[in-house]
PDB file of C-alpha atoms in Angstrom:
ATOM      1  CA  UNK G 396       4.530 -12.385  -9.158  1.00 79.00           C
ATOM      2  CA  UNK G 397       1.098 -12.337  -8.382  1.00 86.00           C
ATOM      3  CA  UNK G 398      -2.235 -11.308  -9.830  1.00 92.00           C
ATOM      4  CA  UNK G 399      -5.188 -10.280  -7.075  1.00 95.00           C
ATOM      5  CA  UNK G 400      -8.489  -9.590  -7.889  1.00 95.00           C
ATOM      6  CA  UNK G 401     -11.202  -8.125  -5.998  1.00 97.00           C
ATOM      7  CA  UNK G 402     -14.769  -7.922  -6.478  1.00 97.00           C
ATOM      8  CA  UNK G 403     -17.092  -6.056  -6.062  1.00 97.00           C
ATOM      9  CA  UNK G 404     -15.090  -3.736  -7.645  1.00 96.00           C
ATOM     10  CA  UNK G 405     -17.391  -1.005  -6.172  1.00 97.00           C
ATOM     11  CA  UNK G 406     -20.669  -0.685  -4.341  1.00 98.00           C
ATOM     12  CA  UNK G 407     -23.179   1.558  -3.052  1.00 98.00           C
ATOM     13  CA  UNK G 408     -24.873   0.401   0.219  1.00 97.00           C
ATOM     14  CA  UNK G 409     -27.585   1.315   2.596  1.00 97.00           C
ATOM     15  CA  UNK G 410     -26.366   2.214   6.232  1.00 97.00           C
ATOM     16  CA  UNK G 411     -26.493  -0.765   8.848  1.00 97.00           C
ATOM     17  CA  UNK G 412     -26.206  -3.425   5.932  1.00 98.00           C
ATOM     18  CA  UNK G 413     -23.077  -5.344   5.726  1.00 98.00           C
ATOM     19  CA  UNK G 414     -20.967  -5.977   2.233  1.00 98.00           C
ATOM     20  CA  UNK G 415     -18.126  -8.685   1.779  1.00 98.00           C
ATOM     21  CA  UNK G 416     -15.441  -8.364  -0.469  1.00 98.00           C
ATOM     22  CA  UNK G 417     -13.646 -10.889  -1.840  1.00 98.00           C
ATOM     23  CA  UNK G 418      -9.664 -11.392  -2.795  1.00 97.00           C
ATOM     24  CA  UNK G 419      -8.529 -13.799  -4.928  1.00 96.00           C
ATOM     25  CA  UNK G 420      -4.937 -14.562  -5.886  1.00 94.00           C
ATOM     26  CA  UNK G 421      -3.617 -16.430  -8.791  1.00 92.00           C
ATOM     27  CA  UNK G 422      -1.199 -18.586  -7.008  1.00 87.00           C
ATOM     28  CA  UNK G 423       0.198 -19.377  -3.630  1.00 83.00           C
ATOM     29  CA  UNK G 424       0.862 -15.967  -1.566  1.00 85.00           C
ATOM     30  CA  UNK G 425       3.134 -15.810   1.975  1.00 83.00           C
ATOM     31  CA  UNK G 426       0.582 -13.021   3.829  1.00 88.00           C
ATOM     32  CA  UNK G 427      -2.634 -11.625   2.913  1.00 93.00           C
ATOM     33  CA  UNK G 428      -3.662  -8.370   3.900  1.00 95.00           C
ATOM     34  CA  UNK G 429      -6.321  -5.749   3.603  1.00 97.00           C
ATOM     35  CA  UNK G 430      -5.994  -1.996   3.942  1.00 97.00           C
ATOM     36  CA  UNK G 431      -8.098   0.570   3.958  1.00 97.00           C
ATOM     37  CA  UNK G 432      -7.513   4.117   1.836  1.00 96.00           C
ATOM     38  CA  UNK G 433      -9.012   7.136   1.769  1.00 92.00           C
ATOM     39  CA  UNK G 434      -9.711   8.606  -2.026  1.00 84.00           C
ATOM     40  CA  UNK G 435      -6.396  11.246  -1.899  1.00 85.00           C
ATOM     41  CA  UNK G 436      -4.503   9.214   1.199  1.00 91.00           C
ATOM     42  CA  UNK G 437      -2.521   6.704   2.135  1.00 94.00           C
ATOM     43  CA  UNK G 438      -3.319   3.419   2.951  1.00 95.00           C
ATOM     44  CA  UNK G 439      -3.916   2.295   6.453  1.00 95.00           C
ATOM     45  CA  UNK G 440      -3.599  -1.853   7.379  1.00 94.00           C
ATOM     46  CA  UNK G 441      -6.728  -2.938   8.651  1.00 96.00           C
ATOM     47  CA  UNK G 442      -5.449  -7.101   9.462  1.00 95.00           C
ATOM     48  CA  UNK G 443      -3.187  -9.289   8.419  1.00 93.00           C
ATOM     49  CA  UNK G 444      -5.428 -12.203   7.394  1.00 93.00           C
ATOM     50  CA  UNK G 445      -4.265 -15.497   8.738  1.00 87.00           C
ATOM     51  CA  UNK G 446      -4.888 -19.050   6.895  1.00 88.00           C
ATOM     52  CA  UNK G 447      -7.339 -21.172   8.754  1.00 83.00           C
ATOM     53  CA  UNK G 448      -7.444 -18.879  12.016  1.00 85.00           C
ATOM     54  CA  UNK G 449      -8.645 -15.192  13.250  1.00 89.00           C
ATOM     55  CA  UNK G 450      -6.816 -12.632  11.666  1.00 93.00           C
ATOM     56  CA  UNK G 451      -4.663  -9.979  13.226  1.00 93.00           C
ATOM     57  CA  UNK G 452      -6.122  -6.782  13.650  1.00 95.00           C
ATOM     58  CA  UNK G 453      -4.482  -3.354  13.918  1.00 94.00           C
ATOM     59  CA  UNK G 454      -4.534  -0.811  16.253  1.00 94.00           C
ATOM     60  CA  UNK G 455      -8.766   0.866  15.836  1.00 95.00           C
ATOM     61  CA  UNK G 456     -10.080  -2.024  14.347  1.00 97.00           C
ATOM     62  CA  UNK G 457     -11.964  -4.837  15.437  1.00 96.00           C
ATOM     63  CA  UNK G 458     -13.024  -8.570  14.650  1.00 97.00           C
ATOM     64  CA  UNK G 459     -16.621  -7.413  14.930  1.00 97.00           C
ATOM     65  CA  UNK G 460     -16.634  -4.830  12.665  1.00 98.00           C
ATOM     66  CA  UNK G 461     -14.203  -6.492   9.897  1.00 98.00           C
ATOM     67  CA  UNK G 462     -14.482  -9.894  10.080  1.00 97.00           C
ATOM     68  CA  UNK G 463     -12.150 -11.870   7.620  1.00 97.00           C
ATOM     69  CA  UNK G 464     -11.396 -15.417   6.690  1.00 95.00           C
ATOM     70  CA  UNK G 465      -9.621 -17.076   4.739  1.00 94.00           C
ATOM     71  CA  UNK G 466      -9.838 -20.458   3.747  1.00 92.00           C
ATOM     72  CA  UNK G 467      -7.108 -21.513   1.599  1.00 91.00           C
ATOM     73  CA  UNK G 468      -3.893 -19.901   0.770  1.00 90.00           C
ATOM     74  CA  UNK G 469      -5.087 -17.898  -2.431  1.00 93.00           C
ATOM     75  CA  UNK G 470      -8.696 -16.586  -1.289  1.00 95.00           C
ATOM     76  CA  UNK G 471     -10.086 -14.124   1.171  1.00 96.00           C
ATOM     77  CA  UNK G 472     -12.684 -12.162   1.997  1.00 97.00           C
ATOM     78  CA  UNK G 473     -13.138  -9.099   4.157  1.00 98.00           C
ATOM     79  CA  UNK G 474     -16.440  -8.047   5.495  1.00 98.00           C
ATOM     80  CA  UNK G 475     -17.831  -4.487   6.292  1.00 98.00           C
ATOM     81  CA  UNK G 476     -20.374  -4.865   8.800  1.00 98.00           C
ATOM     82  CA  UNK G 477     -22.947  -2.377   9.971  1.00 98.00           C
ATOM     83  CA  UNK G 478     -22.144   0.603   7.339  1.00 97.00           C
ATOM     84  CA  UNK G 479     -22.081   3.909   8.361  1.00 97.00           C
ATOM     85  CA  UNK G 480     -21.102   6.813   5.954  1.00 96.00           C
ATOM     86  CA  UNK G 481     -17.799   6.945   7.874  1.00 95.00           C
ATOM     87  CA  UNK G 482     -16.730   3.453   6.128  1.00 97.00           C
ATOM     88  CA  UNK G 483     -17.394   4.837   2.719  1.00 97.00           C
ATOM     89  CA  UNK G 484     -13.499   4.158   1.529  1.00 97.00           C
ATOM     90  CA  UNK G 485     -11.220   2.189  -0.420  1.00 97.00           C
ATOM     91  CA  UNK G 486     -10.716  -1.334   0.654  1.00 98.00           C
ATOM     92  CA  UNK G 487      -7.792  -3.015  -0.904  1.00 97.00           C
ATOM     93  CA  UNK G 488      -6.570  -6.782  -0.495  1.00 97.00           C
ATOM     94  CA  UNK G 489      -2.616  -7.336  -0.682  1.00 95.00           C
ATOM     95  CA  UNK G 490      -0.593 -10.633  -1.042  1.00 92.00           C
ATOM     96  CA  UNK G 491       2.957 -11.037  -0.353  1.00 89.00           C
ATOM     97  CA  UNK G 492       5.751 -13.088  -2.546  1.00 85.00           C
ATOM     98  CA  UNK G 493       8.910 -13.304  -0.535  1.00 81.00           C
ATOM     99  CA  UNK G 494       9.343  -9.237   0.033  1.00 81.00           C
ATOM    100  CA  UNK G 495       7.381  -7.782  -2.897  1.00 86.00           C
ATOM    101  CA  UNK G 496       3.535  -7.074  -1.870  1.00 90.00           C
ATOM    102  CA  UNK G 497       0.840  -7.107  -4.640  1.00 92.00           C
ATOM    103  CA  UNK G 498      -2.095  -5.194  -4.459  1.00 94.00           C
ATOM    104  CA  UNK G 499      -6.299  -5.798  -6.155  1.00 94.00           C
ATOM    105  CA  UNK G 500      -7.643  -2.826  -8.164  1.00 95.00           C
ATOM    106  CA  UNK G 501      -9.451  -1.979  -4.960  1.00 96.00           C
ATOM    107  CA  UNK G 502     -12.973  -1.655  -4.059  1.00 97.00           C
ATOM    108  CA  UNK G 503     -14.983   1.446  -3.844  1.00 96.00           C
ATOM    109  CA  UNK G 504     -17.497   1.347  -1.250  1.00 97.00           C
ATOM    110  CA  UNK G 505     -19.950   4.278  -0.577  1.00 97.00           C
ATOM    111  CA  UNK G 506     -22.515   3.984   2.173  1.00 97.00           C
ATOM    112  CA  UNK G 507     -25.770   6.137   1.823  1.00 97.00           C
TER     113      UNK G 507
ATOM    114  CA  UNK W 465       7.501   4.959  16.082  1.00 60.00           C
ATOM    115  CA  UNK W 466       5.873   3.452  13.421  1.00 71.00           C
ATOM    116  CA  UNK W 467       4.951   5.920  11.460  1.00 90.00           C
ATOM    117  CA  UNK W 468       7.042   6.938   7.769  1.00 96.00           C
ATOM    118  CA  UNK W 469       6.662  10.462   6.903  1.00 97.00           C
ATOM    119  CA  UNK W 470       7.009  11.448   3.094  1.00 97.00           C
ATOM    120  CA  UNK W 471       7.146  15.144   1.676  1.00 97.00           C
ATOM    121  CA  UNK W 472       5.951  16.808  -0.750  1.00 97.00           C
ATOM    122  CA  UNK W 473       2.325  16.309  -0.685  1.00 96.00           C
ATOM    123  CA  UNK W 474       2.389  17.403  -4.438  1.00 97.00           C
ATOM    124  CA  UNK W 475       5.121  17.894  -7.093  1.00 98.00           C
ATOM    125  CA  UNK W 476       4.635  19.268 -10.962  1.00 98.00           C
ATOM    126  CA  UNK W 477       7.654  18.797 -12.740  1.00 98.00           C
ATOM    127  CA  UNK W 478       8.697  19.672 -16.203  1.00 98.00           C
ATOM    128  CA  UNK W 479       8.586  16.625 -18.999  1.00 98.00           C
ATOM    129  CA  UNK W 480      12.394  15.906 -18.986  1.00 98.00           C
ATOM    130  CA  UNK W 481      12.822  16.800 -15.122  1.00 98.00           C
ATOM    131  CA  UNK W 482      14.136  15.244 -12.148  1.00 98.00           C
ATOM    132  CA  UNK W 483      11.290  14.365  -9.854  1.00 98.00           C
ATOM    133  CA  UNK W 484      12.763  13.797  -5.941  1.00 98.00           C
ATOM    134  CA  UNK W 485      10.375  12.827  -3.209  1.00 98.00           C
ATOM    135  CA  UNK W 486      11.394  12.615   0.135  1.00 98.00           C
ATOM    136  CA  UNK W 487      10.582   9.790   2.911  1.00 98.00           C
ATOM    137  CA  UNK W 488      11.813   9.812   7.009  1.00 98.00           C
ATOM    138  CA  UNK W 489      11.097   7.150   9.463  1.00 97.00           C
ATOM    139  CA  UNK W 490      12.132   6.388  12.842  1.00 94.00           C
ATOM    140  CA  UNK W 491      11.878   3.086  14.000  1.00 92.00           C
ATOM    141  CA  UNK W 492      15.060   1.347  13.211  1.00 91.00           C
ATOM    142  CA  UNK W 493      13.673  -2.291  12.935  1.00 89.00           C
ATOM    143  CA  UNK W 494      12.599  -1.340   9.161  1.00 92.00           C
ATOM    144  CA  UNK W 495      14.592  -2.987   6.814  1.00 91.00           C
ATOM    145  CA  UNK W 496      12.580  -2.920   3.415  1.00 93.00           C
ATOM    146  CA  UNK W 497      11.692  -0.036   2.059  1.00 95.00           C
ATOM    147  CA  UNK W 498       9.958  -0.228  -1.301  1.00 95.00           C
ATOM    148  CA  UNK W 499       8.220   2.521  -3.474  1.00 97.00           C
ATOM    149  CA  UNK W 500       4.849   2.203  -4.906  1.00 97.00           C
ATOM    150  CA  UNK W 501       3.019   4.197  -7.808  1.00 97.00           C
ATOM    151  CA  UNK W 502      -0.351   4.175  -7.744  1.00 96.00           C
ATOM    152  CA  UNK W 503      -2.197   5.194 -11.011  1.00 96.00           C
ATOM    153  CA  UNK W 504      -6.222   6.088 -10.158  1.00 92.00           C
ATOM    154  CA  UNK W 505      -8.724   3.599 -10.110  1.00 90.00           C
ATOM    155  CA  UNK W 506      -5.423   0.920  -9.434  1.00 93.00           C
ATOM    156  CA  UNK W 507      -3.850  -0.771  -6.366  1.00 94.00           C
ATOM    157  CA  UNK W 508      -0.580   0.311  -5.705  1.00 95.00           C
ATOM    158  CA  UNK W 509       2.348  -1.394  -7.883  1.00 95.00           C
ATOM    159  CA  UNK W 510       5.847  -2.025  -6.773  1.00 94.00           C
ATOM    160  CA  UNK W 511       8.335   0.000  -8.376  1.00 96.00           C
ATOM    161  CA  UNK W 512      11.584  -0.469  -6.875  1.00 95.00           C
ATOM    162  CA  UNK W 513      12.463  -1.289  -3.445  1.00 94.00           C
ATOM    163  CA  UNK W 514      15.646  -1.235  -0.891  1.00 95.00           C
ATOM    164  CA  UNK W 515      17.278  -2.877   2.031  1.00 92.00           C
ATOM    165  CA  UNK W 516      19.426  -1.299   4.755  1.00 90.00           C
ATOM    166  CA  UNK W 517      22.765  -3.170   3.689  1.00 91.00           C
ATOM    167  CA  UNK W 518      22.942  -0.696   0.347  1.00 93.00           C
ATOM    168  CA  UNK W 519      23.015   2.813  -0.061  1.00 95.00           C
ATOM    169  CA  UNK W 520      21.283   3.728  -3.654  1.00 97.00           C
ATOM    170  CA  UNK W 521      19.526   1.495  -5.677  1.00 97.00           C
ATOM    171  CA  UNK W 522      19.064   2.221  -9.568  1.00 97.00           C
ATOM    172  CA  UNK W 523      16.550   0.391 -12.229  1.00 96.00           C
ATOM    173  CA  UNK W 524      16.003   2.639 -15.243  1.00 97.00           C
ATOM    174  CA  UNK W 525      15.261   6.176 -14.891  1.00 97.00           C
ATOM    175  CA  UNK W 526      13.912   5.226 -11.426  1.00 97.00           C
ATOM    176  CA  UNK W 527      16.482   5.113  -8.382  1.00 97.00           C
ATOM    177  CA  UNK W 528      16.367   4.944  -4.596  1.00 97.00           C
ATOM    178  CA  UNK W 529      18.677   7.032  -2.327  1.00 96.00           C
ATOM    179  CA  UNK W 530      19.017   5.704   1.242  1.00 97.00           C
ATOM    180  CA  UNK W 531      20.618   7.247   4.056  1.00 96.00           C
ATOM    181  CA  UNK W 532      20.963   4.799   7.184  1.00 94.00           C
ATOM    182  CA  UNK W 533      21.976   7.173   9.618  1.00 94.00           C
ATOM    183  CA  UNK W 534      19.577   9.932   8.672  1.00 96.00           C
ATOM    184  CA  UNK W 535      16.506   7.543   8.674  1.00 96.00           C
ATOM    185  CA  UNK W 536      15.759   8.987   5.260  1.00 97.00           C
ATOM    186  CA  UNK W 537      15.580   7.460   1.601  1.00 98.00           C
ATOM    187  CA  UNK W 538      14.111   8.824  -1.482  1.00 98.00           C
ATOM    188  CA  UNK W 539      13.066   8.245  -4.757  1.00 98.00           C
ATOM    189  CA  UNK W 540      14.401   9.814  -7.696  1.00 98.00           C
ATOM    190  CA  UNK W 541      12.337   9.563 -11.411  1.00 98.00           C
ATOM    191  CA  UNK W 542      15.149  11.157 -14.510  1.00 98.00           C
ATOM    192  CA  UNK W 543      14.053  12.473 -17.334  1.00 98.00           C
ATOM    193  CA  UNK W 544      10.316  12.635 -16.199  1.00 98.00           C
ATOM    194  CA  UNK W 545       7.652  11.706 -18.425  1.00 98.00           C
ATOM    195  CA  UNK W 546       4.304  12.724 -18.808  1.00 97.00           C
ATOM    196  CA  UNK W 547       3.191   8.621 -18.391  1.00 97.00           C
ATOM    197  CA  UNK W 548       5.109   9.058 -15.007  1.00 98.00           C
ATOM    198  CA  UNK W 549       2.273  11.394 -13.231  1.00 98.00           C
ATOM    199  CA  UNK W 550       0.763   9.046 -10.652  1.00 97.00           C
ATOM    200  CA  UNK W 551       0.820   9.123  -6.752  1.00 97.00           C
ATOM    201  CA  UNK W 552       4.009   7.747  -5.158  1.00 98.00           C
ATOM    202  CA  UNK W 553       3.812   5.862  -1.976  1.00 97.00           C
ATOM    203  CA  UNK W 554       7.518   5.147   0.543  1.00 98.00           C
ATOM    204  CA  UNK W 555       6.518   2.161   3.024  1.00 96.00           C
ATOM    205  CA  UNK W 556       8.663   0.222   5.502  1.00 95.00           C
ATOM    206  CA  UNK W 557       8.686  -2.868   6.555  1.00 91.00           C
ATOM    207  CA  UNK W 558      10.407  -5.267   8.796  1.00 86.00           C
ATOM    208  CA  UNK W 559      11.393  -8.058   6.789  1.00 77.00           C
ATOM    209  CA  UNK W 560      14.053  -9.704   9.228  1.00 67.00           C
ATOM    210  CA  UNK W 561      11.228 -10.394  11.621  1.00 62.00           C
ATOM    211  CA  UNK W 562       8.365 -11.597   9.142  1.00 64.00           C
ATOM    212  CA  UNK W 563       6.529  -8.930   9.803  1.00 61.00           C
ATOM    213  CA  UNK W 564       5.434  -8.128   5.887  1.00 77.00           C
ATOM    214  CA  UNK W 565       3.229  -5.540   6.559  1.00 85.00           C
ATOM    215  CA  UNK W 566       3.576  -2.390   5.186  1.00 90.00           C
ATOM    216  CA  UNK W 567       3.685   1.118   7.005  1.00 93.00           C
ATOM    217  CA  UNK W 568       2.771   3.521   3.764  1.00 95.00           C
ATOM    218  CA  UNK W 569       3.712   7.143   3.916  1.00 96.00           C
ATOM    219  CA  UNK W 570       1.169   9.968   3.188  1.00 96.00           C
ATOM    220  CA  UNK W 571       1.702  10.402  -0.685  1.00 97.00           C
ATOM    221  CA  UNK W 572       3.349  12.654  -3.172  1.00 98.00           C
ATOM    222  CA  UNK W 573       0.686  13.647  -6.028  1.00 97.00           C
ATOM    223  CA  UNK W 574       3.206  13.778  -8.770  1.00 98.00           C
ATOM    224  CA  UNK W 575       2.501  15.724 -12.055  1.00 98.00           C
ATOM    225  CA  UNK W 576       4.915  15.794 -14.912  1.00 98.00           C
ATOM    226  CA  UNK W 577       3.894  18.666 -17.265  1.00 96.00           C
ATOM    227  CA  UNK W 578       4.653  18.209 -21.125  1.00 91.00           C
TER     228      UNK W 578
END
């Protein structure tokens, strides 16, 4: 198993700033990935995050917007750049061992 | 294609029930399918989770239906409990071609009533 935690665990931020979450796992995961949920909704995959190279980004999002890294194989960190109300979400890191996919508590982000 | 489509949107069930939620997908490649419960204010935690190759999968009071040919599995909670309201999440996934990411269905609010 794994354990993932996120911080911040929430945040309120002025439009056009730019926040960065970061994912820590407590020991080696496969995949990292972050997704993106809606209070009420499902969650929707925003990249895979790839060790020591870009990450892979899904269909509507963009490097520019999201940029992520990760360093190691147990760290990561997601950035929200240039806040607008409409990013005011959810964001949630996820790490994979073998099939099963852990998820952080989440972080609440609300843009003003 | 990639989408997974999951029904109800909501469910209240008497303590002592059977809760049944529903999922449907249509690209054949998936060949995980795990269900989370998410509690609020918490990431999503596996609960149980099911390949192709089987057709019902059973830990506890919690067990997994799958129907290969229909594209369809579900998850069935016995003898609900009031601990057991949460929102339930069907994914896919295509494990056979390391692809771990998950495709989540919408969401079934669940609400067990004592």
């Amino acid at each position: 198993s794994a354990v993932i935690s996120q911080k911040p665990s929430r945040d309120i931020c002025q439009r056009g700033t730019s926040l960065t979450i970061q994912c820590q796992v407590d020991s080696q995961v496969t995949m990292m990935f972050w997704y993106r949920q809606q209070p009420g909704q499902s969650l929707t995959l925003i990249a895979t995050a790839n060790q020591g190279s870009e990450a892979t980004y899904e269909s509507g999002f963009v490097i520019d917007k999201f940029p992520i890294s990760r360093p190691n194989l147990t760290f990561s960190t997601l950035t929200v750049s240039n806040m607008s109300p409409e990013d005011s979400s959810i964001y949630l890191c996820s790490g994979t061992v073998l099939t099963e996919a852990f998820f952080g508590q989440g972080t609440r982000l609300t843009v003003v | 294609q990639q989408q997974v489509k999951q029904s109800p949107q909501s469910l209240i069930v008497q303590k002592g029930g059977i809760s049944i939620i529903n999922c449907a997908y249509e690209n054949t490649a998936f060949d995980y399918f795990p269900w989370y419960q998410q509690f609020p204010g918490k990431g999503p935690a596996l609960l149980i989770a099911i390949r192709p190759d089987v057709s019902e999968k059973k830990e506890g009071r919690f067990t997994i239906s799958f129907n290969k040919s229909a594209k369809q599995f579900s998850l069935h909670i016995m003898d609900s409990q009031p601990g057991d309201s949460a929102t339930y999440f069907c994914a896919a996934s295509m494990i056979n071609q390391g692809a771990q990411k998950l495709v989540f269905g919408q969401g079934t609010r669940l609400t067990i009533n004592p």
